[in-house]
PDB file of C-alpha atoms and ligand atoms in Angstrom:
ATOM      1  CA  MET A   1      27.554 163.515 132.432  1.00 84.00           C
ATOM      2  CA  ARG A   2      28.698 160.827 134.851  1.00 94.00           C
ATOM      3  CA  ARG A   3      27.018 160.394 138.213  1.00 94.00           C
ATOM      4  CA  MET A   4      28.921 161.884 141.166  1.00 98.00           C
ATOM      5  CA  ILE A   5      28.544 159.654 144.214  1.00 98.00           C
ATOM      6  CA  ILE A   6      29.528 160.622 147.748  1.00 98.00           C
ATOM      7  CA  ALA A   7      29.413 157.532 149.931  1.00 99.00           C
ATOM      8  CA  GLY A   8      30.138 157.158 153.629  1.00 99.00           C
ATOM      9  CA  ASN A   9      31.740 153.874 154.631  1.00 99.00           C
ATOM     10  CA  TRP A  10      31.214 153.702 158.375  1.00 99.00           C
ATOM     11  CA  LYS A  11      33.319 150.541 158.664  1.00 98.00           C
ATOM     12  CA  MET A  12      32.882 148.917 162.107  1.00 98.00           C
ATOM     13  CA  ASN A  13      31.484 152.048 163.755  1.00 98.00           C
ATOM     14  CA  LYS A  14      28.185 153.188 165.263  1.00 98.00           C
ATOM     15  CA  ASP A  15      25.742 151.160 167.331  1.00 98.00           C
ATOM     16  CA  ILE A  16      21.992 151.739 167.009  1.00 98.00           C
ATOM     17  CA  LYS A  17      21.874 154.882 169.125  1.00 98.00           C
ATOM     18  CA  GLU A  18      24.826 156.413 167.285  1.00 98.00           C
ATOM     19  CA  THR A  19      23.152 155.468 164.021  1.00 98.00           C
ATOM     20  CA  PHE A  20      20.011 157.435 164.937  1.00 98.00           C
ATOM     21  CA  ASP A  21      22.159 160.341 166.117  1.00 98.00           C
ATOM     22  CA  PHE A  22      23.746 160.555 162.685  1.00 98.00           C
ATOM     23  CA  ILE A  23      20.925 159.682 160.296  1.00 98.00           C
ATOM     24  CA  LEU A  24      18.284 162.006 161.747  1.00 98.00           C
ATOM     25  CA  PRO A  25      20.318 165.209 161.306  1.00 98.00           C
ATOM     26  CA  LEU A  26      21.626 163.983 157.948  1.00 98.00           C
ATOM     27  CA  LYS A  27      18.077 163.589 156.751  1.00 97.00           C
ATOM     28  CA  ASN A  28      17.032 166.986 158.135  1.00 96.00           C
ATOM     29  CA  ASN A  29      19.962 168.692 156.473  1.00 96.00           C
ATOM     30  CA  LEU A  30      19.561 167.134 153.056  1.00 96.00           C
ATOM     31  CA  ILE A  31      15.783 167.130 152.803  1.00 92.00           C
ATOM     32  CA  GLY A  32      14.456 169.327 150.021  1.00 88.00           C
ATOM     33  CA  GLN A  33      17.966 170.141 148.784  1.00 92.00           C
ATOM     34  CA  ASN A  34      17.485 168.642 145.343  1.00 91.00           C
ATOM     35  CA  LEU A  35      21.128 167.625 145.027  1.00 97.00           C
ATOM     36  CA  SER A  36      22.734 166.494 141.798  1.00 97.00           C
ATOM     37  CA  VAL A  37      25.192 164.268 143.642  1.00 98.00           C
ATOM     38  CA  GLU A  38      24.068 160.922 144.944  1.00 98.00           C
ATOM     39  CA  VAL A  39      24.559 160.479 148.687  1.00 98.00           C
ATOM     40  CA  VAL A  40      25.042 156.942 149.996  1.00 98.00           C
ATOM     41  CA  VAL A  41      25.514 155.727 153.557  1.00 98.00           C
ATOM     42  CA  CYS A  42      27.035 152.332 154.239  1.00 99.00           C
ATOM     43  CA  PRO A  43      26.463 151.410 157.902  1.00 98.00           C
ATOM     44  CA  PRO A  44      27.337 148.064 159.490  1.00 98.00           C
ATOM     45  CA  PHE A  45      24.854 145.204 158.958  1.00 98.00           C
ATOM     46  CA  THR A  46      23.256 145.727 162.367  1.00 98.00           C
ATOM     47  CA  SER A  47      22.117 149.225 161.392  1.00 98.00           C
ATOM     48  CA  LEU A  48      20.955 148.544 157.839  1.00 98.00           C
ATOM     49  CA  TYR A  49      17.302 147.945 158.604  1.00 98.00           C
ATOM     50  CA  VAL A  50      16.936 150.951 160.867  1.00 98.00           C
ATOM     51  CA  VAL A  51      18.667 153.230 158.370  1.00 98.00           C
ATOM     52  CA  SER A  52      16.536 151.840 155.585  1.00 98.00           C
ATOM     53  CA  GLU A  53      13.385 152.722 157.542  1.00 98.00           C
ATOM     54  CA  LEU A  54      14.674 156.193 158.440  1.00 98.00           C
ATOM     55  CA  LEU A  55      15.663 156.975 154.860  1.00 97.00           C
ATOM     56  CA  LYS A  56      12.343 155.962 153.312  1.00 95.00           C
ATOM     57  CA  GLU A  57      11.032 158.706 151.040  1.00 90.00           C
ATOM     58  CA  THR A  58      14.395 160.464 150.898  1.00 96.00           C
ATOM     59  CA  SER A  59      16.882 160.424 148.026  1.00 96.00           C
ATOM     60  CA  ILE A  60      19.694 159.208 150.306  1.00 98.00           C
ATOM     61  CA  LYS A  61      20.749 155.716 149.285  1.00 98.00           C
ATOM     62  CA  LEU A  62      21.714 152.745 151.393  1.00 98.00           C
ATOM     63  CA  GLY A  63      24.757 150.524 150.900  1.00 99.00           C
ATOM     64  CA  ALA A  64      26.263 147.548 152.703  1.00 99.00           C
ATOM     65  CA  GLN A  65      29.976 147.085 153.330  1.00 99.00           C
ATOM     66  CA  ASN A  66      30.294 143.472 152.219  1.00 98.00           C
ATOM     67  CA  MET A  67      28.276 140.344 151.348  1.00 98.00           C
ATOM     68  CA  PHE A  68      28.827 136.680 150.572  1.00 98.00           C
ATOM     69  CA  TYR A  69      28.494 135.213 147.091  1.00 98.00           C
ATOM     70  CA  GLU A  70      25.955 132.557 148.035  1.00 98.00           C
ATOM     71  CA  VAL A  71      22.238 133.234 148.377  1.00 98.00           C
ATOM     72  CA  GLU A  72      21.471 131.173 151.470  1.00 98.00           C
ATOM     73  CA  GLY A  73      22.598 128.132 153.389  1.00 98.00           C
ATOM     74  CA  ALA A  74      25.123 126.929 155.930  1.00 98.00           C
ATOM     75  CA  TYR A  75      27.557 129.855 155.889  1.00 98.00           C
ATOM     76  CA  THR A  76      27.667 130.914 159.519  1.00 98.00           C
ATOM     77  CA  GLY A  77      28.237 134.608 159.973  1.00 98.00           C
ATOM     78  CA  GLU A  78      27.677 135.599 156.352  1.00 98.00           C
ATOM     79  CA  VAL A  79      25.063 137.885 154.792  1.00 98.00           C
ATOM     80  CA  SER A  80      23.639 137.346 151.313  1.00 98.00           C
ATOM     81  CA  PRO A  81      22.671 139.691 148.479  1.00 98.00           C
ATOM     82  CA  LYS A  82      19.057 138.565 148.902  1.00 98.00           C
ATOM     83  CA  MET A  83      19.123 139.731 152.521  1.00 98.00           C
ATOM     84  CA  LEU A  84      20.638 143.071 151.516  1.00 98.00           C
ATOM     85  CA  ARG A  85      17.897 143.586 148.952  1.00 98.00           C
ATOM     86  CA  SER A  86      15.265 142.785 151.562  1.00 98.00           C
ATOM     87  CA  VAL A  87      16.421 145.803 153.597  1.00 98.00           C
ATOM     88  CA  ARG A  88      16.436 147.942 150.441  1.00 98.00           C
ATOM     89  CA  CYS A  89      20.181 148.223 149.924  1.00 98.00           C
ATOM     90  CA  GLU A  90      21.006 149.629 146.543  1.00 98.00           C
ATOM     91  CA  TYR A  91      24.803 149.487 146.799  1.00 99.00           C
ATOM     92  CA  VAL A  92      27.341 147.096 148.273  1.00 99.00           C
ATOM     93  CA  ILE A  93      31.027 147.816 148.818  1.00 99.00           C
ATOM     94  CA  LEU A  94      33.089 144.848 147.638  1.00 99.00           C
ATOM     95  CA  GLY A  95      36.782 144.076 147.899  1.00 98.00           C
ATOM     96  CA  HIS A  96      37.651 146.842 150.336  1.00 98.00           C
ATOM     97  CA  SER A  97      41.353 146.702 151.188  1.00 98.00           C
ATOM     98  CA  GLU A  98      40.457 145.911 154.808  1.00 98.00           C
ATOM     99  CA  ARG A  99      38.534 142.834 153.571  1.00 98.00           C
ATOM    100  CA  ARG A 100      41.506 141.889 151.427  1.00 98.00           C
ATOM    101  CA  ARG A 101      43.942 142.377 154.304  1.00 97.00           C
ATOM    102  CA  TYR A 102      42.106 140.909 157.299  1.00 98.00           C
ATOM    103  CA  PHE A 103      39.826 138.407 155.576  1.00 98.00           C
ATOM    104  CA  TYR A 104      42.083 137.348 152.722  1.00 98.00           C
ATOM    105  CA  GLU A 105      39.723 138.330 149.922  1.00 98.00           C
ATOM    106  CA  THR A 106      41.279 137.944 146.495  1.00 98.00           C
ATOM    107  CA  ASP A 107      40.239 139.434 143.146  1.00 98.00           C
ATOM    108  CA  GLU A 108      38.713 136.042 142.359  1.00 98.00           C
ATOM    109  CA  ILE A 109      36.522 136.108 145.462  1.00 98.00           C
ATOM    110  CA  VAL A 110      35.587 139.733 144.843  1.00 98.00           C
ATOM    111  CA  ASN A 111      34.663 138.849 141.259  1.00 98.00           C
ATOM    112  CA  LYS A 112      32.297 136.106 142.500  1.00 98.00           C
ATOM    113  CA  LYS A 113      30.688 138.607 144.870  1.00 99.00           C
ATOM    114  CA  VAL A 114      30.350 141.223 142.126  1.00 99.00           C
ATOM    115  CA  LYS A 115      28.533 138.745 139.876  1.00 98.00           C
ATOM    116  CA  LYS A 116      26.153 137.683 142.637  1.00 98.00           C
ATOM    117  CA  ALA A 117      25.469 141.270 143.681  1.00 98.00           C
ATOM    118  CA  LEU A 118      24.555 142.188 140.103  1.00 98.00           C
ATOM    119  CA  GLU A 119      22.309 139.150 139.815  1.00 98.00           C
ATOM    120  CA  PHE A 120      20.329 140.544 142.726  1.00 98.00           C
ATOM    121  CA  GLY A 121      20.173 144.077 141.401  1.00 98.00           C
ATOM    122  CA  LEU A 122      22.757 145.501 143.798  1.00 98.00           C
ATOM    123  CA  LYS A 123      25.267 148.036 142.493  1.00 98.00           C
ATOM    124  CA  PRO A 124      28.756 146.949 143.529  1.00 98.00           C
ATOM    125  CA  ILE A 125      31.278 149.567 144.596  1.00 99.00           C
ATOM    126  CA  ILE A 126      34.461 147.672 143.769  1.00 99.00           C
ATOM    127  CA  CYS A 127      37.518 148.823 145.708  1.00 98.00           C
ATOM    128  CA  ILE A 128      40.972 148.641 144.202  1.00 98.00           C
ATOM    129  CA  GLY A 129      44.283 150.285 144.973  1.00 98.00           C
ATOM    130  CA  GLU A 130      47.969 149.686 145.508  1.00 98.00           C
ATOM    131  CA  THR A 131      49.915 149.419 148.759  1.00 98.00           C
ATOM    132  CA  LEU A 132      52.730 151.826 149.611  1.00 97.00           C
ATOM    133  CA  GLU A 133      55.284 149.171 148.834  1.00 98.00           C
ATOM    134  CA  GLU A 134      53.742 148.571 145.413  1.00 98.00           C
ATOM    135  CA  ARG A 135      53.725 152.305 144.677  1.00 98.00           C
ATOM    136  CA  GLU A 136      57.337 152.691 145.740  1.00 97.00           C
ATOM    137  CA  ARG A 137      58.329 149.762 143.522  1.00 98.00           C
ATOM    138  CA  GLY A 138      56.643 151.469 140.564  1.00 98.00           C
ATOM    139  CA  LYS A 139      53.919 148.822 140.397  1.00 98.00           C
ATOM    140  CA  THR A 140      50.868 151.085 140.781  1.00 98.00           C
ATOM    141  CA  PHE A 141      49.499 150.746 137.257  1.00 98.00           C
ATOM    142  CA  GLU A 142      50.257 147.040 137.103  1.00 98.00           C
ATOM    143  CA  VAL A 143      48.320 146.433 140.336  1.00 98.00           C
ATOM    144  CA  ILE A 144      45.397 148.602 139.238  1.00 98.00           C
ATOM    145  CA  GLU A 145      45.176 146.834 135.907  1.00 98.00           C
ATOM    146  CA  ARG A 146      45.275 143.402 137.513  1.00 98.00           C
ATOM    147  CA  GLN A 147      42.587 144.313 140.040  1.00 98.00           C
ATOM    148  CA  VAL A 148      40.286 145.915 137.458  1.00 98.00           C
ATOM    149  CA  LYS A 149      40.615 142.951 135.114  1.00 98.00           C
ATOM    150  CA  GLY A 150      40.288 140.407 137.915  1.00 98.00           C
ATOM    151  CA  THR A 151      37.246 141.898 139.583  1.00 98.00           C
ATOM    152  CA  LEU A 152      35.387 142.621 136.313  1.00 98.00           C
ATOM    153  CA  SER A 153      36.251 139.270 134.745  1.00 98.00           C
ATOM    154  CA  GLY A 154      33.391 137.627 132.851  1.00 98.00           C
ATOM    155  CA  LEU A 155      31.004 140.574 133.195  1.00 98.00           C
ATOM    156  CA  SER A 156      28.967 141.802 130.251  1.00 98.00           C
ATOM    157  CA  ALA A 157      29.087 145.437 129.160  1.00 98.00           C
ATOM    158  CA  ASP A 158      25.527 145.756 130.356  1.00 98.00           C
ATOM    159  CA  GLU A 159      26.475 144.548 133.830  1.00 98.00           C
ATOM    160  CA  VAL A 160      29.409 146.951 134.056  1.00 98.00           C
ATOM    161  CA  LYS A 161      26.950 149.826 133.627  1.00 98.00           C
ATOM    162  CA  SER A 162      25.762 149.147 137.184  1.00 98.00           C
ATOM    163  CA  VAL A 163      29.264 149.015 138.633  1.00 98.00           C
ATOM    164  CA  VAL A 164      31.119 151.755 140.497  1.00 98.00           C
ATOM    165  CA  ILE A 165      34.878 151.552 140.987  1.00 98.00           C
ATOM    166  CA  ALA A 166      36.506 153.108 144.023  1.00 98.00           C
ATOM    167  CA  TYR A 167      40.211 153.841 143.729  1.00 98.00           C
ATOM    168  CA  GLU A 168      41.497 153.589 147.269  1.00 98.00           C
ATOM    169  CA  PRO A 169      45.285 153.561 147.516  1.00 98.00           C
ATOM    170  CA  VAL A 170      45.948 151.471 150.618  1.00 98.00           C
ATOM    171  CA  TRP A 171      48.606 153.892 151.881  1.00 98.00           C
ATOM    172  CA  ALA A 172      46.023 156.686 151.953  1.00 98.00           C
ATOM    173  CA  ILE A 173      43.371 154.837 153.964  1.00 97.00           C
ATOM    174  CA  GLY A 174      43.062 156.040 157.536  1.00 96.00           C
ATOM    175  CA  THR A 175      46.527 157.577 157.420  1.00 96.00           C
ATOM    176  CA  GLY A 176      45.693 161.244 156.984  1.00 95.00           C
ATOM    177  CA  ARG A 177      47.841 161.130 153.872  1.00 96.00           C
ATOM    178  CA  ASN A 178      45.507 161.480 150.903  1.00 96.00           C
ATOM    179  CA  ALA A 179      46.601 160.993 147.320  1.00 96.00           C
ATOM    180  CA  THR A 180      47.260 164.368 145.734  1.00 98.00           C
ATOM    181  CA  PRO A 181      44.607 165.448 143.233  1.00 98.00           C
ATOM    182  CA  GLU A 182      47.166 164.777 140.485  1.00 98.00           C
ATOM    183  CA  GLN A 183      47.907 161.254 141.738  1.00 98.00           C
ATOM    184  CA  ALA A 184      44.188 160.504 141.972  1.00 98.00           C
ATOM    185  CA  GLN A 185      43.506 161.931 138.504  1.00 98.00           C
ATOM    186  CA  GLU A 186      46.348 159.911 136.974  1.00 98.00           C
ATOM    187  CA  ALA A 187      45.090 156.658 138.520  1.00 98.00           C
ATOM    188  CA  HIS A 188      41.435 157.322 137.631  1.00 98.00           C
ATOM    189  CA  LYS A 189      42.320 158.122 134.038  1.00 98.00           C
ATOM    190  CA  PHE A 190      44.281 154.892 133.859  1.00 98.00           C
ATOM    191  CA  ILE A 191      41.375 152.876 135.316  1.00 98.00           C
ATOM    192  CA  ARG A 192      39.113 154.354 132.649  1.00 98.00           C
ATOM    193  CA  GLU A 193      41.610 153.337 129.978  1.00 98.00           C
ATOM    194  CA  VAL A 194      41.722 149.767 131.272  1.00 98.00           C
ATOM    195  CA  VAL A 195      37.908 149.577 131.259  1.00 98.00           C
ATOM    196  CA  SER A 196      37.866 151.083 127.787  1.00 98.00           C
ATOM    197  CA  GLY A 197      40.237 148.357 126.609  1.00 98.00           C
ATOM    198  CA  LEU A 198      38.127 145.628 128.207  1.00 98.00           C
ATOM    199  CA  PHE A 199      34.825 146.975 126.881  1.00 98.00           C
ATOM    200  CA  ASP A 200      34.580 150.222 124.945  1.00 97.00           C
ATOM    201  CA  SER A 201      35.283 153.907 125.421  1.00 97.00           C
ATOM    202  CA  ASP A 202      31.626 154.860 125.709  1.00 97.00           C
ATOM    203  CA  LEU A 203      31.135 152.509 128.650  1.00 98.00           C
ATOM    204  CA  ALA A 204      34.384 153.673 130.257  1.00 98.00           C
ATOM    205  CA  ASP A 205      33.293 157.301 129.836  1.00 98.00           C
ATOM    206  CA  LYS A 206      30.102 156.618 131.750  1.00 97.00           C
ATOM    207  CA  LEU A 207      31.733 154.708 134.614  1.00 98.00           C
ATOM    208  CA  THR A 208      31.684 156.420 137.990  1.00 98.00           C
ATOM    209  CA  ILE A 209      35.112 156.184 139.632  1.00 98.00           C
ATOM    210  CA  GLN A 210      35.262 157.320 143.249  1.00 98.00           C
ATOM    211  CA  TYR A 211      38.373 158.231 145.170  1.00 98.00           C
ATOM    212  CA  GLY A 212      38.845 156.989 148.726  1.00 98.00           C
ATOM    213  CA  GLY A 213      41.616 157.483 151.267  1.00 98.00           C
ATOM    214  CA  SER A 214      41.785 160.266 153.873  1.00 97.00           C
ATOM    215  CA  VAL A 215      39.141 162.396 152.166  1.00 98.00           C
ATOM    216  CA  THR A 216      38.261 165.308 154.457  1.00 98.00           C
ATOM    217  CA  ALA A 217      36.078 168.395 154.326  1.00 98.00           C
ATOM    218  CA  GLU A 218      39.269 170.317 153.572  1.00 98.00           C
ATOM    219  CA  ASN A 219      40.671 168.290 150.669  1.00 98.00           C
ATOM    220  CA  ALA A 220      37.419 167.005 149.108  1.00 98.00           C
ATOM    221  CA  TYR A 221      36.899 169.800 146.617  1.00 98.00           C
ATOM    222  CA  SER A 222      40.391 169.666 145.120  1.00 98.00           C
ATOM    223  CA  LEU A 223      40.067 165.902 144.618  1.00 98.00           C
ATOM    224  CA  LEU A 224      36.494 165.944 143.338  1.00 98.00           C
ATOM    225  CA  SER A 225      37.121 168.697 140.833  1.00 98.00           C
ATOM    226  CA  GLN A 226      39.574 166.495 138.925  1.00 98.00           C
ATOM    227  CA  PRO A 227      38.085 165.493 135.576  1.00 98.00           C
ATOM    228  CA  ASP A 228      38.105 161.741 136.195  1.00 98.00           C
ATOM    229  CA  VAL A 229      37.209 161.788 139.897  1.00 98.00           C
ATOM    230  CA  ASP A 230      33.481 161.161 140.120  1.00 98.00           C
ATOM    231  CA  GLY A 231      32.916 160.928 143.812  1.00 98.00           C
ATOM    232  CA  ALA A 232      34.372 159.917 147.124  1.00 98.00           C
ATOM    233  CA  LEU A 233      34.250 156.853 149.331  1.00 98.00           C
ATOM    234  CA  VAL A 234      34.766 158.392 152.732  1.00 98.00           C
ATOM    235  CA  GLY A 235      35.771 156.547 155.906  1.00 98.00           C
ATOM    236  CA  GLY A 236      36.661 158.571 159.015  1.00 98.00           C
ATOM    237  CA  ALA A 237      35.192 161.878 157.834  1.00 98.00           C
ATOM    238  CA  SER A 238      31.848 160.207 157.092  1.00 98.00           C
ATOM    239  CA  LEU A 239      31.289 159.484 160.790  1.00 98.00           C
ATOM    240  CA  LYS A 240      30.728 163.115 161.771  1.00 98.00           C
ATOM    241  CA  ILE A 241      27.739 164.874 160.355  1.00 98.00           C
ATOM    242  CA  ASP A 242      29.527 168.214 159.825  1.00 98.00           C
ATOM    243  CA  SER A 243      32.418 166.850 157.841  1.00 98.00           C
ATOM    244  CA  PHE A 244      30.235 164.485 155.818  1.00 98.00           C
ATOM    245  CA  LEU A 245      27.864 167.301 154.852  1.00 98.00           C
ATOM    246  CA  LYS A 246      30.800 169.494 153.842  1.00 98.00           C
ATOM    247  CA  ILE A 247      32.111 166.726 151.586  1.00 98.00           C
ATOM    248  CA  VAL A 248      28.648 166.362 150.024  1.00 98.00           C
ATOM    249  CA  LYS A 249      28.645 170.131 149.374  1.00 98.00           C
ATOM    250  CA  ALA A 250      32.138 169.973 147.863  1.00 98.00           C
ATOM    251  CA  GLY A 251      30.927 167.196 145.568  1.00 98.00           C
ATOM    252  CA  GLU A 252      27.897 169.187 144.526  1.00 98.00           C
ATOM    253  CA  MET A 253      30.030 172.225 143.745  1.00 98.00           C
ATOM    254  CA  ALA A 254      32.591 170.209 141.771  1.00 98.00           C
ATOM    255  CA  TYR A 255      29.825 168.434 139.866  1.00 98.00           C
ATOM    256  CA  LEU A 256      28.027 171.619 138.856  1.00 97.00           C
ATOM    257  CA  GLU A 257      31.286 173.219 137.730  1.00 97.00           C
ATOM    258  CA  LYS A 258      32.212 170.218 135.609  1.00 96.00           C
ATOM    259  CA  LYS A 259      28.758 170.204 134.077  1.00 91.00           C
ATOM    260  CA  ASP A 260      29.148 173.786 132.822  1.00 86.00           C
TER     261      ASP A 260
HETATM  262  P1  LIG B   1      39.421 156.982 155.432  1.00 94.83           P
HETATM  263  O1  LIG B   1      38.576 158.048 154.782  1.00 94.83           O
HETATM  264  O2  LIG B   1      39.194 156.868 156.892  1.00 94.83           O
HETATM  265  O3  LIG B   1      40.857 157.112 155.033  1.00 94.83           O
HETATM  266  O4  LIG B   1      38.919 155.579 154.816  1.00 94.83           O
HETATM  267  C1  LIG B   1      38.773 155.450 153.458  1.00 94.83           C
HETATM  268  C2  LIG B   1      38.078 154.180 153.165  1.00 94.83           C
HETATM  269  O5  LIG B   1      38.610 153.118 153.393  1.00 94.83           O
HETATM  270  C3  LIG B   1      36.728 154.248 152.613  1.00 94.83           C
HETATM  271  O6  LIG B   1      36.280 153.012 152.181  1.00 94.83           O
END
């Protein structure tokens, strides 16, 4: 059975006080729940250390939203995988469409980051997904295939075991227009096929593929109960404790049903 991962990508939200206001109730709500799903929070860099301290001795995992592919040196403004490990990050989101759009990250750059993250024992959550224009031009599968191949280029099968892929159609991010469960399932199944072709079907079967893009407490269950949807990467709805907890519950329910 594949891992189901519900991750909150806070993006550029929450200062230190707001971080406390979210993490303390999250911890209180999830403590002793013995969940099957993995819960990950990905705050901005400035909150990583505090969250790491607050989450000690819980099963809630910590992720960063980006990193650079060098370990240290004269790279003003960048944060390295070594630094992320030192605050006990386990995951790092790489190649988010907002990084691609505003900071011109390419599959090649993302691939360099993925390799460096793995070298330091971080699990990359690699984001891929087509724009609206690409979907309307019938290019969805072509784009997905190119991004999967580009970002996983040169990785060994063993390394891919630590990777998570997040399918985030750009047109669904922050728009309130989520992919339908059928659209998500179709894309996830295709991603698995591409990975199977690159490596083998056993590896592809074990790969966790999250869906991201306007996931809410209301639509989470229908998306997460799709056979190839193994979690959610949640933006807006991960900022409010109520909606995030509901999505975690939806994930748990979908996971247990799939297991039976
Ligand atoms: P929204 O859930 O706000 O659409 O954002 C999705 C996302 O980009 C998660 O990484």
